[in-house]
Amino acid sequence: MRRKQIHREIDDLRILRNRVAHHEPIYRTDLVRTRDRMVRVAGYVDPDAARLIMALDRSEDLVAQRRELT
């Protein structure tokens, strides 16, 4: 993977983190896609970190709950 692509992925995650930290709405964010990006980036650094994220992941449960509310 090229450096620019990795930078873009990390920057997108940073932007989302900032939105969450500033209590901005993220309800239109694709949480599953974001989770996949986090796992991919973590895997670049440490494959065990990627596995840990997947083991602790609840994003699909949250997406299902959101669908039930609409």
PDB file of N, CA, C, O and CB in Angstrom:
ATOM      1  N   MET A   1       0.850  -1.178   0.000  1.00  0.00           N
ATOM      2  CA  MET A   1       0.000   0.000   0.000  1.00  0.00           C
ATOM      3  C   MET A   1       0.892   1.237   0.000  1.00  0.00           C
ATOM      4  O   MET A   1       1.941   1.270   0.644  1.00  0.00           O
ATOM      5  CB  MET A   1      -0.965   0.001   1.225  1.00  0.00           C
ATOM      6  N   ARG A   2       0.463   2.215  -0.713  1.00  0.00           N
ATOM      7  CA  ARG A   2       1.253   3.431  -0.822  1.00  0.00           C
ATOM      8  C   ARG A   2       1.084   4.312   0.417  1.00  0.00           C
ATOM      9  O   ARG A   2       0.074   4.262   1.118  1.00  0.00           O
ATOM     10  CB  ARG A   2       0.859   4.204  -2.079  1.00  0.00           C
ATOM     11  N   ARG A   3       2.105   5.110   0.649  1.00  0.00           N
ATOM     12  CA  ARG A   3       2.117   5.980   1.820  1.00  0.00           C
ATOM     13  C   ARG A   3       0.928   6.940   1.828  1.00  0.00           C
ATOM     14  O   ARG A   3       0.333   7.174   2.880  1.00  0.00           O
ATOM     15  CB  ARG A   3       3.419   6.767   1.871  1.00  0.00           C
ATOM     16  N   LYS A   4       0.575   7.496   0.672  1.00  0.00           N
ATOM     17  CA  LYS A   4      -0.553   8.434   0.607  1.00  0.00           C
ATOM     18  C   LYS A   4      -1.864   7.756   0.987  1.00  0.00           C
ATOM     19  O   LYS A   4      -2.710   8.363   1.644  1.00  0.00           O
ATOM     20  CB  LYS A   4      -0.668   9.034  -0.799  1.00  0.00           C
ATOM     21  N   GLN A   5      -2.035   6.514   0.582  1.00  0.00           N
ATOM     22  CA  GLN A   5      -3.254   5.783   0.924  1.00  0.00           C
ATOM     23  C   GLN A   5      -3.330   5.536   2.428  1.00  0.00           C
ATOM     24  O   GLN A   5      -4.387   5.693   3.039  1.00  0.00           O
ATOM     25  CB  GLN A   5      -3.314   4.449   0.163  1.00  0.00           C
ATOM     26  N   ILE A   6      -2.209   5.150   3.013  1.00  0.00           N
ATOM     27  CA  ILE A   6      -2.182   4.927   4.461  1.00  0.00           C
ATOM     28  C   ILE A   6      -2.452   6.226   5.201  1.00  0.00           C
ATOM     29  O   ILE A   6      -3.208   6.241   6.172  1.00  0.00           O
ATOM     30  CB  ILE A   6      -0.828   4.338   4.899  1.00  0.00           C
ATOM     31  N   HIS A   7      -1.847   7.309   4.755  1.00  0.00           N
ATOM     32  CA  HIS A   7      -2.065   8.610   5.385  1.00  0.00           C
ATOM     33  C   HIS A   7      -3.539   8.996   5.316  1.00  0.00           C
ATOM     34  O   HIS A   7      -4.099   9.493   6.293  1.00  0.00           O
ATOM     35  CB  HIS A   7      -1.198   9.689   4.713  1.00  0.00           C
ATOM     36  N   ARG A   8      -4.165   8.770   4.170  1.00  0.00           N
ATOM     37  CA  ARG A   8      -5.584   9.111   4.007  1.00  0.00           C
ATOM     38  C   ARG A   8      -6.442   8.307   4.983  1.00  0.00           C
ATOM     39  O   ARG A   8      -7.360   8.850   5.598  1.00  0.00           O
ATOM     40  CB  ARG A   8      -6.044   8.850   2.551  1.00  0.00           C
ATOM     41  N   GLU A   9      -6.146   7.022   5.125  1.00  0.00           N
ATOM     42  CA  GLU A   9      -6.915   6.195   6.049  1.00  0.00           C
ATOM     43  C   GLU A   9      -6.749   6.679   7.491  1.00  0.00           C
ATOM     44  O   GLU A   9      -7.725   6.793   8.233  1.00  0.00           O
ATOM     45  CB  GLU A   9      -6.486   4.729   5.932  1.00  0.00           C
ATOM     46  N   ILE A  10      -5.520   6.957   7.872  1.00  0.00           N
ATOM     47  CA  ILE A  10      -5.276   7.431   9.237  1.00  0.00           C
ATOM     48  C   ILE A  10      -5.921   8.794   9.458  1.00  0.00           C
ATOM     49  O   ILE A  10      -6.478   9.046  10.527  1.00  0.00           O
ATOM     50  CB  ILE A  10      -3.765   7.508   9.519  1.00  0.00           C
ATOM     51  N   ASP A  11      -5.854   9.664   8.478  1.00  0.00           N
ATOM     52  CA  ASP A  11      -6.439  10.996   8.615  1.00  0.00           C
ATOM     53  C   ASP A  11      -7.957  10.917   8.737  1.00  0.00           C
ATOM     54  O   ASP A  11      -8.556  11.661   9.515  1.00  0.00           O
ATOM     55  CB  ASP A  11      -6.053  11.875   7.421  1.00  0.00           C
ATOM     56  N   ASP A  12      -8.583  10.022   7.977  1.00  0.00           N
ATOM     57  CA  ASP A  12     -10.035   9.853   8.099  1.00  0.00           C
ATOM     58  C   ASP A  12     -10.417   9.393   9.500  1.00  0.00           C
ATOM     59  O   ASP A  12     -11.421   9.845  10.051  1.00  0.00           O
ATOM     60  CB  ASP A  12     -10.547   8.847   7.061  1.00  0.00           C
ATOM     61  N   LEU A  13      -9.623   8.498  10.076  1.00  0.00           N
ATOM     62  CA  LEU A  13      -9.874   8.045  11.444  1.00  0.00           C
ATOM     63  C   LEU A  13      -9.663   9.178  12.445  1.00  0.00           C
ATOM     64  O   LEU A  13     -10.410   9.300  13.415  1.00  0.00           O
ATOM     65  CB  LEU A  13      -8.962   6.860  11.790  1.00  0.00           C
ATOM     66  N   ARG A  14      -8.662   9.992  12.213  1.00  0.00           N
ATOM     67  CA  ARG A  14      -8.406  11.142  13.094  1.00  0.00           C
ATOM     68  C   ARG A  14      -9.582  12.105  13.071  1.00  0.00           C
ATOM     69  O   ARG A  14     -10.000  12.605  14.116  1.00  0.00           O
ATOM     70  CB  ARG A  14      -7.115  11.875  12.674  1.00  0.00           C
ATOM     71  N   ILE A  15     -10.109  12.365  11.898  1.00  0.00           N
ATOM     72  CA  ILE A  15     -11.241  13.276  11.770  1.00  0.00           C
ATOM     73  C   ILE A  15     -12.450  12.732  12.526  1.00  0.00           C
ATOM     74  O   ILE A  15     -13.132  13.475  13.232  1.00  0.00           O
ATOM     75  CB  ILE A  15     -11.590  13.498  10.288  1.00  0.00           C
ATOM     76  N   LEU A  16     -12.711  11.447  12.378  1.00  0.00           N
ATOM     77  CA  LEU A  16     -13.827  10.843  13.113  1.00  0.00           C
ATOM     78  C   LEU A  16     -13.593  10.923  14.615  1.00  0.00           C
ATOM     79  O   LEU A  16     -14.510  11.250  15.369  1.00  0.00           O
ATOM     80  CB  LEU A  16     -14.025   9.380  12.688  1.00  0.00           C
ATOM     81  N   ARG A  17     -12.372  10.627  15.056  1.00  0.00           N
ATOM     82  CA  ARG A  17     -12.059  10.714  16.485  1.00  0.00           C
ATOM     83  C   ARG A  17     -12.320  12.117  17.012  1.00  0.00           C
ATOM     84  O   ARG A  17     -12.865  12.281  18.103  1.00  0.00           O
ATOM     85  CB  ARG A  17     -10.599  10.320  16.742  1.00  0.00           C
ATOM     86  N   ASN A  18     -11.937  13.121  16.247  1.00  0.00           N
ATOM     87  CA  ASN A  18     -12.170  14.500  16.668  1.00  0.00           C
ATOM     88  C   ASN A  18     -13.661  14.808  16.737  1.00  0.00           C
ATOM     89  O   ASN A  18     -14.105  15.497  17.655  1.00  0.00           O
ATOM     90  CB  ASN A  18     -11.476  15.474  15.714  1.00  0.00           C
ATOM     91  N   ARG A  19     -14.430  14.313  15.791  1.00  0.00           N
ATOM     92  CA  ARG A  19     -15.878  14.539  15.820  1.00  0.00           C
ATOM     93  C   ARG A  19     -16.493  13.927  17.073  1.00  0.00           C
ATOM     94  O   ARG A  19     -17.342  14.540  17.721  1.00  0.00           O
ATOM     95  CB  ARG A  19     -16.543  13.951  14.562  1.00  0.00           C
ATOM     96  N   VAL A  20     -16.059  12.719  17.408  1.00  0.00           N
ATOM     97  CA  VAL A  20     -16.566  12.061  18.610  1.00  0.00           C
ATOM     98  C   VAL A  20     -16.136  12.841  19.853  1.00  0.00           C
ATOM     99  O   VAL A  20     -16.945  13.071  20.752  1.00  0.00           O
ATOM    100  CB  VAL A  20     -16.063  10.598  18.687  1.00  0.00           C
ATOM    101  N   ALA A  21     -14.876  13.245  19.904  1.00  0.00           N
ATOM    102  CA  ALA A  21     -14.350  13.969  21.068  1.00  0.00           C
ATOM    103  C   ALA A  21     -15.059  15.300  21.288  1.00  0.00           C
ATOM    104  O   ALA A  21     -15.165  15.769  22.421  1.00  0.00           O
ATOM    105  CB  ALA A  21     -12.858  14.209  20.903  1.00  0.00           C
ATOM    106  N   HIS A  22     -15.538  15.902  20.217  1.00  0.00           N
ATOM    107  CA  HIS A  22     -16.234  17.190  20.320  1.00  0.00           C
ATOM    108  C   HIS A  22     -17.748  17.031  20.322  1.00  0.00           C
ATOM    109  O   HIS A  22     -18.484  17.999  20.131  1.00  0.00           O
ATOM    110  CB  HIS A  22     -15.820  18.098  19.176  1.00  0.00           C
ATOM    111  N   HIS A  23     -18.209  15.797  20.539  1.00  0.00           N
ATOM    112  CA  HIS A  23     -19.641  15.490  20.651  1.00  0.00           C
ATOM    113  C   HIS A  23     -20.428  15.915  19.413  1.00  0.00           C
ATOM    114  O   HIS A  23     -21.575  16.349  19.519  1.00  0.00           O
ATOM    115  CB  HIS A  23     -20.223  16.172  21.880  1.00  0.00           C
ATOM    116  N   GLU A  24     -19.818  15.790  18.261  1.00  0.00           N
ATOM    117  CA  GLU A  24     -20.517  16.090  17.014  1.00  0.00           C
ATOM    118  C   GLU A  24     -21.260  14.833  16.570  1.00  0.00           C
ATOM    119  O   GLU A  24     -20.848  13.722  16.905  1.00  0.00           O
ATOM    120  CB  GLU A  24     -19.521  16.582  15.904  1.00  0.00           C
ATOM    121  N   PRO A  25     -22.342  14.994  15.828  1.00  0.00           N
ATOM    122  CA  PRO A  25     -23.108  13.809  15.411  1.00  0.00           C
ATOM    123  C   PRO A  25     -22.314  12.932  14.440  1.00  0.00           C
ATOM    124  O   PRO A  25     -21.632  13.428  13.543  1.00  0.00           O
ATOM    125  CB  PRO A  25     -24.430  14.237  14.760  1.00  0.00           C
ATOM    126  N   ILE A  26     -22.421  11.626  14.643  1.00  0.00           N
ATOM    127  CA  ILE A  26     -21.770  10.676  13.734  1.00  0.00           C
ATOM    128  C   ILE A  26     -22.784   9.636  13.254  1.00  0.00           C
ATOM    129  O   ILE A  26     -22.390   8.588  12.742  1.00  0.00           O
ATOM    130  CB  ILE A  26     -20.568   9.979  14.433  1.00  0.00           C
ATOM    131  N   TYR A  27     -24.071   9.907  13.409  1.00  0.00           N
ATOM    132  CA  TYR A  27     -25.091   8.915  13.080  1.00  0.00           C
ATOM    133  C   TYR A  27     -25.139   8.559  11.605  1.00  0.00           C
ATOM    134  O   TYR A  27     -25.713   7.531  11.247  1.00  0.00           O
ATOM    135  CB  TYR A  27     -26.430   9.413  13.507  1.00  0.00           C
ATOM    136  N   ARG A  28     -24.563   9.365  10.749  1.00  0.00           N
ATOM    137  CA  ARG A  28     -24.505   9.035   9.325  1.00  0.00           C
ATOM    138  C   ARG A  28     -23.208   8.335   8.938  1.00  0.00           C
ATOM    139  O   ARG A  28     -22.987   8.016   7.770  1.00  0.00           O
ATOM    140  CB  ARG A  28     -24.667  10.291   8.500  1.00  0.00           C
ATOM    141  N   THR A  29     -22.367   8.103   9.916  1.00  0.00           N
ATOM    142  CA  THR A  29     -21.088   7.445   9.677  1.00  0.00           C
ATOM    143  C   THR A  29     -21.306   5.947   9.502  1.00  0.00           C
ATOM    144  O   THR A  29     -22.053   5.329  10.260  1.00  0.00           O
ATOM    145  CB  THR A  29     -20.102   7.720  10.835  1.00  0.00           C
ATOM    146  N   ASP A  30     -20.665   5.380   8.522  1.00  0.00           N
ATOM    147  CA  ASP A  30     -20.715   3.936   8.297  1.00  0.00           C
ATOM    148  C   ASP A  30     -19.771   3.278   9.307  1.00  0.00           C
ATOM    149  O   ASP A  30     -18.561   3.207   9.088  1.00  0.00           O
ATOM    150  CB  ASP A  30     -20.318   3.565   6.809  1.00  0.00           C
ATOM    151  N   LEU A  31     -20.342   2.800  10.412  1.00  0.00           N
ATOM    152  CA  LEU A  31     -19.522   2.273  11.505  1.00  0.00           C
ATOM    153  C   LEU A  31     -18.790   0.993  11.124  1.00  0.00           C
ATOM    154  O   LEU A  31     -17.670   0.765  11.579  1.00  0.00           O
ATOM    155  CB  LEU A  31     -20.384   2.019  12.718  1.00  0.00           C
ATOM    156  N   VAL A  32     -19.397   0.172  10.312  1.00  0.00           N
ATOM    157  CA  VAL A  32     -18.744  -1.068   9.912  1.00  0.00           C
ATOM    158  C   VAL A  32     -17.541  -0.753   9.022  1.00  0.00           C
ATOM    159  O   VAL A  32     -16.474  -1.346   9.184  1.00  0.00           O
ATOM    160  CB  VAL A  32     -19.738  -2.001   9.177  1.00  0.00           C
ATOM    161  N   ARG A  33     -17.710   0.167   8.096  1.00  0.00           N
ATOM    162  CA  ARG A  33     -16.591   0.568   7.233  1.00  0.00           C
ATOM    163  C   ARG A  33     -15.478   1.199   8.066  1.00  0.00           C
ATOM    164  O   ARG A  33     -14.297   0.947   7.826  1.00  0.00           O
ATOM    165  CB  ARG A  33     -17.069   1.558   6.141  1.00  0.00           C
ATOM    166  N   THR A  34     -15.858   2.020   9.045  1.00  0.00           N
ATOM    167  CA  THR A  34     -14.875   2.649   9.924  1.00  0.00           C
ATOM    168  C   THR A  34     -14.131   1.594  10.737  1.00  0.00           C
ATOM    169  O   THR A  34     -12.913   1.671  10.893  1.00  0.00           O
ATOM    170  CB  THR A  34     -15.557   3.661  10.860  1.00  0.00           C
ATOM    171  N   ARG A  35     -14.859   0.615  11.253  1.00  0.00           N
ATOM    172  CA  ARG A  35     -14.226  -0.476  11.992  1.00  0.00           C
ATOM    173  C   ARG A  35     -13.227  -1.217  11.109  1.00  0.00           C
ATOM    174  O   ARG A  35     -12.114  -1.521  11.539  1.00  0.00           O
ATOM    175  CB  ARG A  35     -15.289  -1.452  12.527  1.00  0.00           C
ATOM    176  N   ASP A  36     -13.630  -1.504   9.874  1.00  0.00           N
ATOM    177  CA  ASP A  36     -12.729  -2.203   8.951  1.00  0.00           C
ATOM    178  C   ASP A  36     -11.456  -1.395   8.711  1.00  0.00           C
ATOM    179  O   ASP A  36     -10.361  -1.951   8.629  1.00  0.00           O
ATOM    180  CB  ASP A  36     -13.437  -2.478   7.615  1.00  0.00           C
ATOM    181  N   ARG A  37     -11.615  -0.088   8.601  1.00  0.00           N
ATOM    182  CA  ARG A  37     -10.449   0.781   8.398  1.00  0.00           C
ATOM    183  C   ARG A  37      -9.548   0.758   9.633  1.00  0.00           C
ATOM    184  O   ARG A  37      -8.326   0.689   9.504  1.00  0.00           O
ATOM    185  CB  ARG A  37     -10.897   2.232   8.088  1.00  0.00           C
ATOM    186  N   MET A  38     -10.141   0.815  10.828  1.00  0.00           N
ATOM    187  CA  MET A  38      -9.349   0.764  12.062  1.00  0.00           C
ATOM    188  C   MET A  38      -8.559  -0.534  12.152  1.00  0.00           C
ATOM    189  O   MET A  38      -7.381  -0.533  12.509  1.00  0.00           O
ATOM    190  CB  MET A  38     -10.258   0.911  13.291  1.00  0.00           C
ATOM    191  N   VAL A  39      -9.211  -1.629  11.828  1.00  0.00           N
ATOM    192  CA  VAL A  39      -8.549  -2.931  11.889  1.00  0.00           C
ATOM    193  C   VAL A  39      -7.400  -2.984  10.892  1.00  0.00           C
ATOM    194  O   VAL A  39      -6.315  -3.474  11.205  1.00  0.00           O
ATOM    195  CB  VAL A  39      -9.552  -4.069  11.613  1.00  0.00           C
ATOM    196  N   ARG A  40      -7.645  -2.478   9.697  1.00  0.00           N
ATOM    197  CA  ARG A  40      -6.600  -2.480   8.671  1.00  0.00           C
ATOM    198  C   ARG A  40      -5.389  -1.661   9.114  1.00  0.00           C
ATOM    199  O   ARG A  40      -4.252  -2.119   9.002  1.00  0.00           O
ATOM    200  CB  ARG A  40      -7.151  -1.929   7.348  1.00  0.00           C
ATOM    201  N   VAL A  41      -5.634  -0.450   9.618  1.00  0.00           N
ATOM    202  CA  VAL A  41      -4.537   0.423  10.054  1.00  0.00           C
ATOM    203  C   VAL A  41      -3.814  -0.194  11.248  1.00  0.00           C
ATOM    204  O   VAL A  41      -2.585  -0.183  11.300  1.00  0.00           O
ATOM    205  CB  VAL A  41      -5.068   1.831  10.418  1.00  0.00           C
ATOM    206  N   ALA A  42      -4.562  -0.724  12.198  1.00  0.00           N
ATOM    207  CA  ALA A  42      -3.929  -1.368  13.354  1.00  0.00           C
ATOM    208  C   ALA A  42      -3.093  -2.560  12.910  1.00  0.00           C
ATOM    209  O   ALA A  42      -2.026  -2.817  13.468  1.00  0.00           O
ATOM    210  CB  ALA A  42      -4.990  -1.816  14.377  1.00  0.00           C
ATOM    211  N   GLY A  43      -3.569  -3.277  11.919  1.00  0.00           N
ATOM    212  CA  GLY A  43      -2.836  -4.430  11.419  1.00  0.00           C
ATOM    213  C   GLY A  43      -1.510  -4.063  10.788  1.00  0.00           C
ATOM    214  O   GLY A  43      -0.580  -4.869  10.789  1.00  0.00           O
ATOM    215  N   TYR A  44      -1.408  -2.845  10.243  1.00  0.00           N
ATOM    216  CA  TYR A  44      -0.127  -2.387   9.698  1.00  0.00           C
ATOM    217  C   TYR A  44       0.919  -2.293  10.795  1.00  0.00           C
ATOM    218  O   TYR A  44       2.098  -2.575  10.580  1.00  0.00           O
ATOM    219  CB  TYR A  44      -0.288  -1.026   9.005  1.00  0.00           C
ATOM    220  N   VAL A  45       0.465  -1.894  11.968  1.00  0.00           N
ATOM    221  CA  VAL A  45       1.377  -1.703  13.098  1.00  0.00           C
ATOM    222  C   VAL A  45       1.625  -3.023  13.825  1.00  0.00           C
ATOM    223  O   VAL A  45       2.765  -3.386  14.114  1.00  0.00           O
ATOM    224  CB  VAL A  45       0.810  -0.658  14.076  1.00  0.00           C
ATOM    225  N   ASP A  46       0.528  -3.737  14.114  1.00  0.00           N
ATOM    226  CA  ASP A  46       0.651  -4.975  14.881  1.00  0.00           C
ATOM    227  C   ASP A  46      -0.555  -5.861  14.594  1.00  0.00           C
ATOM    228  O   ASP A  46      -1.674  -5.493  14.950  1.00  0.00           O
ATOM    229  CB  ASP A  46       0.770  -4.681  16.407  1.00  0.00           C
ATOM    230  N   PRO A  47      -0.367  -7.004  13.967  1.00  0.00           N
ATOM    231  CA  PRO A  47      -1.499  -7.899  13.676  1.00  0.00           C
ATOM    232  C   PRO A  47      -2.280  -8.306  14.926  1.00  0.00           C
ATOM    233  O   PRO A  47      -3.487  -8.534  14.850  1.00  0.00           O
ATOM    234  CB  PRO A  47      -0.999  -9.143  12.973  1.00  0.00           C
ATOM    235  N   ASP A  48      -1.612  -8.399  16.065  1.00  0.00           N
ATOM    236  CA  ASP A  48      -2.323  -8.724  17.306  1.00  0.00           C
ATOM    237  C   ASP A  48      -3.293  -7.613  17.692  1.00  0.00           C
ATOM    238  O   ASP A  48      -4.368  -7.885  18.227  1.00  0.00           O
ATOM    239  CB  ASP A  48      -1.326  -8.969  18.446  1.00  0.00           C
ATOM    240  N   ALA A  49      -2.924  -6.378  17.428  1.00  0.00           N
ATOM    241  CA  ALA A  49      -3.824  -5.253  17.721  1.00  0.00           C
ATOM    242  C   ALA A  49      -5.081  -5.358  16.868  1.00  0.00           C
ATOM    243  O   ALA A  49      -6.182  -5.110  17.360  1.00  0.00           O
ATOM    244  CB  ALA A  49      -3.114  -3.895  17.470  1.00  0.00           C
ATOM    245  N   ALA A  50      -4.935  -5.715  15.619  1.00  0.00           N
ATOM    246  CA  ALA A  50      -6.093  -5.873  14.730  1.00  0.00           C
ATOM    247  C   ALA A  50      -7.008  -6.977  15.252  1.00  0.00           C
ATOM    248  O   ALA A  50      -8.228  -6.820  15.260  1.00  0.00           O
ATOM    249  CB  ALA A  50      -5.636  -6.191  13.281  1.00  0.00           C
ATOM    250  N   ARG A  51      -6.433  -8.075  15.680  1.00  0.00           N
ATOM    251  CA  ARG A  51      -7.238  -9.174  16.224  1.00  0.00           C
ATOM    252  C   ARG A  51      -7.951  -8.752  17.505  1.00  0.00           C
ATOM    253  O   ARG A  51      -9.100  -9.137  17.722  1.00  0.00           O
ATOM    254  CB  ARG A  51      -6.356 -10.403  16.494  1.00  0.00           C
ATOM    255  N   LEU A  52      -7.298  -7.978  18.347  1.00  0.00           N
ATOM    256  CA  LEU A  52      -7.920  -7.503  19.583  1.00  0.00           C
ATOM    257  C   LEU A  52      -9.105  -6.595  19.280  1.00  0.00           C
ATOM    258  O   LEU A  52     -10.155  -6.716  19.910  1.00  0.00           O
ATOM    259  CB  LEU A  52      -6.895  -6.760  20.450  1.00  0.00           C
ATOM    260  N   ILE A  53      -8.947  -5.704  18.336  1.00  0.00           N
ATOM    261  CA  ILE A  53     -10.051  -4.810  17.953  1.00  0.00           C
ATOM    262  C   ILE A  53     -11.245  -5.640  17.484  1.00  0.00           C
ATOM    263  O   ILE A  53     -12.381  -5.378  17.880  1.00  0.00           O
ATOM    264  CB  ILE A  53      -9.604  -3.818  16.832  1.00  0.00           C
ATOM    265  N   MET A  54     -10.987  -6.631  16.650  1.00  0.00           N
ATOM    266  CA  MET A  54     -12.085  -7.468  16.161  1.00  0.00           C
ATOM    267  C   MET A  54     -12.751  -8.238  17.306  1.00  0.00           C
ATOM    268  O   MET A  54     -13.969  -8.415  17.308  1.00  0.00           O
ATOM    269  CB  MET A  54     -11.571  -8.450  15.096  1.00  0.00           C
ATOM    270  N   ALA A  55     -11.964  -8.689  18.266  1.00  0.00           N
ATOM    271  CA  ALA A  55     -12.526  -9.432  19.394  1.00  0.00           C
ATOM    272  C   ALA A  55     -13.417  -8.558  20.266  1.00  0.00           C
ATOM    273  O   ALA A  55     -14.382  -9.045  20.854  1.00  0.00           O
ATOM    274  CB  ALA A  55     -11.411 -10.026  20.235  1.00  0.00           C
ATOM    275  N   LEU A  56     -13.098  -7.270  20.354  1.00  0.00           N
ATOM    276  CA  LEU A  56     -13.851  -6.352  21.216  1.00  0.00           C
ATOM    277  C   LEU A  56     -14.918  -5.557  20.462  1.00  0.00           C
ATOM    278  O   LEU A  56     -15.667  -4.790  21.068  1.00  0.00           O
ATOM    279  CB  LEU A  56     -12.900  -5.394  21.893  1.00  0.00           C
ATOM    280  N   ASP A  57     -14.985  -5.736  19.172  1.00  0.00           N
ATOM    281  CA  ASP A  57     -15.867  -4.938  18.313  1.00  0.00           C
ATOM    282  C   ASP A  57     -17.340  -5.158  18.633  1.00  0.00           C
ATOM    283  O   ASP A  57     -17.786  -6.290  18.824  1.00  0.00           O
ATOM    284  CB  ASP A  57     -15.610  -5.266  16.854  1.00  0.00           C
ATOM    285  N   ARG A  58     -18.096  -4.048  18.689  1.00  0.00           N
ATOM    286  CA  ARG A  58     -19.549  -4.084  18.878  1.00  0.00           C
ATOM    287  C   ARG A  58     -20.266  -3.283  17.796  1.00  0.00           C
ATOM    288  O   ARG A  58     -21.468  -3.043  17.907  1.00  0.00           O
ATOM    289  CB  ARG A  58     -19.921  -3.543  20.263  1.00  0.00           C
ATOM    290  N   SER A  59     -19.552  -2.866  16.753  1.00  0.00           N
ATOM    291  CA  SER A  59     -20.144  -1.965  15.762  1.00  0.00           C
ATOM    292  C   SER A  59     -21.341  -2.584  15.053  1.00  0.00           C
ATOM    293  O   SER A  59     -22.322  -1.885  14.798  1.00  0.00           O
ATOM    294  CB  SER A  59     -19.103  -1.564  14.740  1.00  0.00           C
ATOM    295  N   GLU A  60     -21.294  -3.868  14.728  1.00  0.00           N
ATOM    296  CA  GLU A  60     -22.433  -4.472  14.043  1.00  0.00           C
ATOM    297  C   GLU A  60     -23.660  -4.514  14.946  1.00  0.00           C
ATOM    298  O   GLU A  60     -24.782  -4.361  14.464  1.00  0.00           O
ATOM    299  CB  GLU A  60     -22.083  -5.883  13.570  1.00  0.00           C
ATOM    300  N   ASP A  61     -23.468  -4.718  16.247  1.00  0.00           N
ATOM    301  CA  ASP A  61     -24.589  -4.668  17.194  1.00  0.00           C
ATOM    302  C   ASP A  61     -25.189  -3.265  17.238  1.00  0.00           C
ATOM    303  O   ASP A  61     -26.409  -3.106  17.265  1.00  0.00           O
ATOM    304  CB  ASP A  61     -24.129  -5.096  18.607  1.00  0.00           C
ATOM    305  N   LEU A  62     -24.328  -2.254  17.245  1.00  0.00           N
ATOM    306  CA  LEU A  62     -24.808  -0.876  17.285  1.00  0.00           C
ATOM    307  C   LEU A  62     -25.555  -0.513  15.998  1.00  0.00           C
ATOM    308  O   LEU A  62     -26.561   0.194  16.047  1.00  0.00           O
ATOM    309  CB  LEU A  62     -23.635   0.088  17.507  1.00  0.00           C
ATOM    310  N   VAL A  63     -25.076  -0.985  14.864  1.00  0.00           N
ATOM    311  CA  VAL A  63     -25.753  -0.734  13.594  1.00  0.00           C
ATOM    312  C   VAL A  63     -27.134  -1.386  13.619  1.00  0.00           C
ATOM    313  O   VAL A  63     -28.114  -0.779  13.186  1.00  0.00           O
ATOM    314  CB  VAL A  63     -24.913  -1.271  12.401  1.00  0.00           C
ATOM    315  N   ALA A  64     -27.216  -2.605  14.117  1.00  0.00           N
ATOM    316  CA  ALA A  64     -28.498  -3.308  14.196  1.00  0.00           C
ATOM    317  C   ALA A  64     -29.466  -2.558  15.107  1.00  0.00           C
ATOM    318  O   ALA A  64     -30.650  -2.446  14.789  1.00  0.00           O
ATOM    319  CB  ALA A  64     -28.295  -4.749  14.703  1.00  0.00           C
ATOM    320  N   GLN A  65     -28.985  -2.053  16.221  1.00  0.00           N
ATOM    321  CA  GLN A  65     -29.840  -1.280  17.132  1.00  0.00           C
ATOM    322  C   GLN A  65     -30.345  -0.015  16.467  1.00  0.00           C
ATOM    323  O   GLN A  65     -31.506   0.362  16.630  1.00  0.00           O
ATOM    324  CB  GLN A  65     -29.081  -0.925  18.412  1.00  0.00           C
ATOM    325  N   ARG A  66     -29.469   0.641  15.717  1.00  0.00           N
ATOM    326  CA  ARG A  66     -29.853   1.873  15.026  1.00  0.00           C
ATOM    327  C   ARG A  66     -30.970   1.566  14.017  1.00  0.00           C
ATOM    328  O   ARG A  66     -31.931   2.326  13.900  1.00  0.00           O
ATOM    329  CB  ARG A  66     -28.620   2.515  14.309  1.00  0.00           C
ATOM    330  N   ARG A  67     -30.838   0.457  13.297  1.00  0.00           N
ATOM    331  CA  ARG A  67     -31.864   0.078  12.309  1.00  0.00           C
ATOM    332  C   ARG A  67     -33.196  -0.188  12.975  1.00  0.00           C
ATOM    333  O   ARG A  67     -34.243   0.138  12.415  1.00  0.00           O
ATOM    334  CB  ARG A  67     -31.426  -1.158  11.524  1.00  0.00           C
ATOM    335  N   GLU A  68     -33.177  -0.779  14.171  1.00  0.00           N
ATOM    336  CA  GLU A  68     -34.415  -1.067  14.903  1.00  0.00           C
ATOM    337  C   GLU A  68     -35.130   0.217  15.302  1.00  0.00           C
ATOM    338  O   GLU A  68     -36.356   0.235  15.406  1.00  0.00           O
ATOM    339  CB  GLU A  68     -34.116  -1.908  16.149  1.00  0.00           C
ATOM    340  N   LEU A  69     -34.386   1.277  15.522  1.00  0.00           N
ATOM    341  CA  LEU A  69     -34.978   2.556  15.938  1.00  0.00           C
ATOM    342  C   LEU A  69     -35.606   3.319  14.788  1.00  0.00           C
ATOM    343  O   LEU A  69     -36.438   4.198  15.011  1.00  0.00           O
ATOM    344  CB  LEU A  69     -33.933   3.418  16.591  1.00  0.00           C
ATOM    345  N   THR A  70     -35.220   2.998  13.567  1.00  0.00           N
ATOM    346  CA  THR A  70     -35.762   3.750  12.423  1.00  0.00           C
ATOM    347  C   THR A  70     -36.922   3.053  11.803  1.00  0.00           C
ATOM    348  O   THR A  70     -37.493   3.550  10.832  1.00  0.00           O
ATOM    349  CB  THR A  70     -34.706   3.975  11.380  1.00  0.00           C
TER     350      THR A  70
END
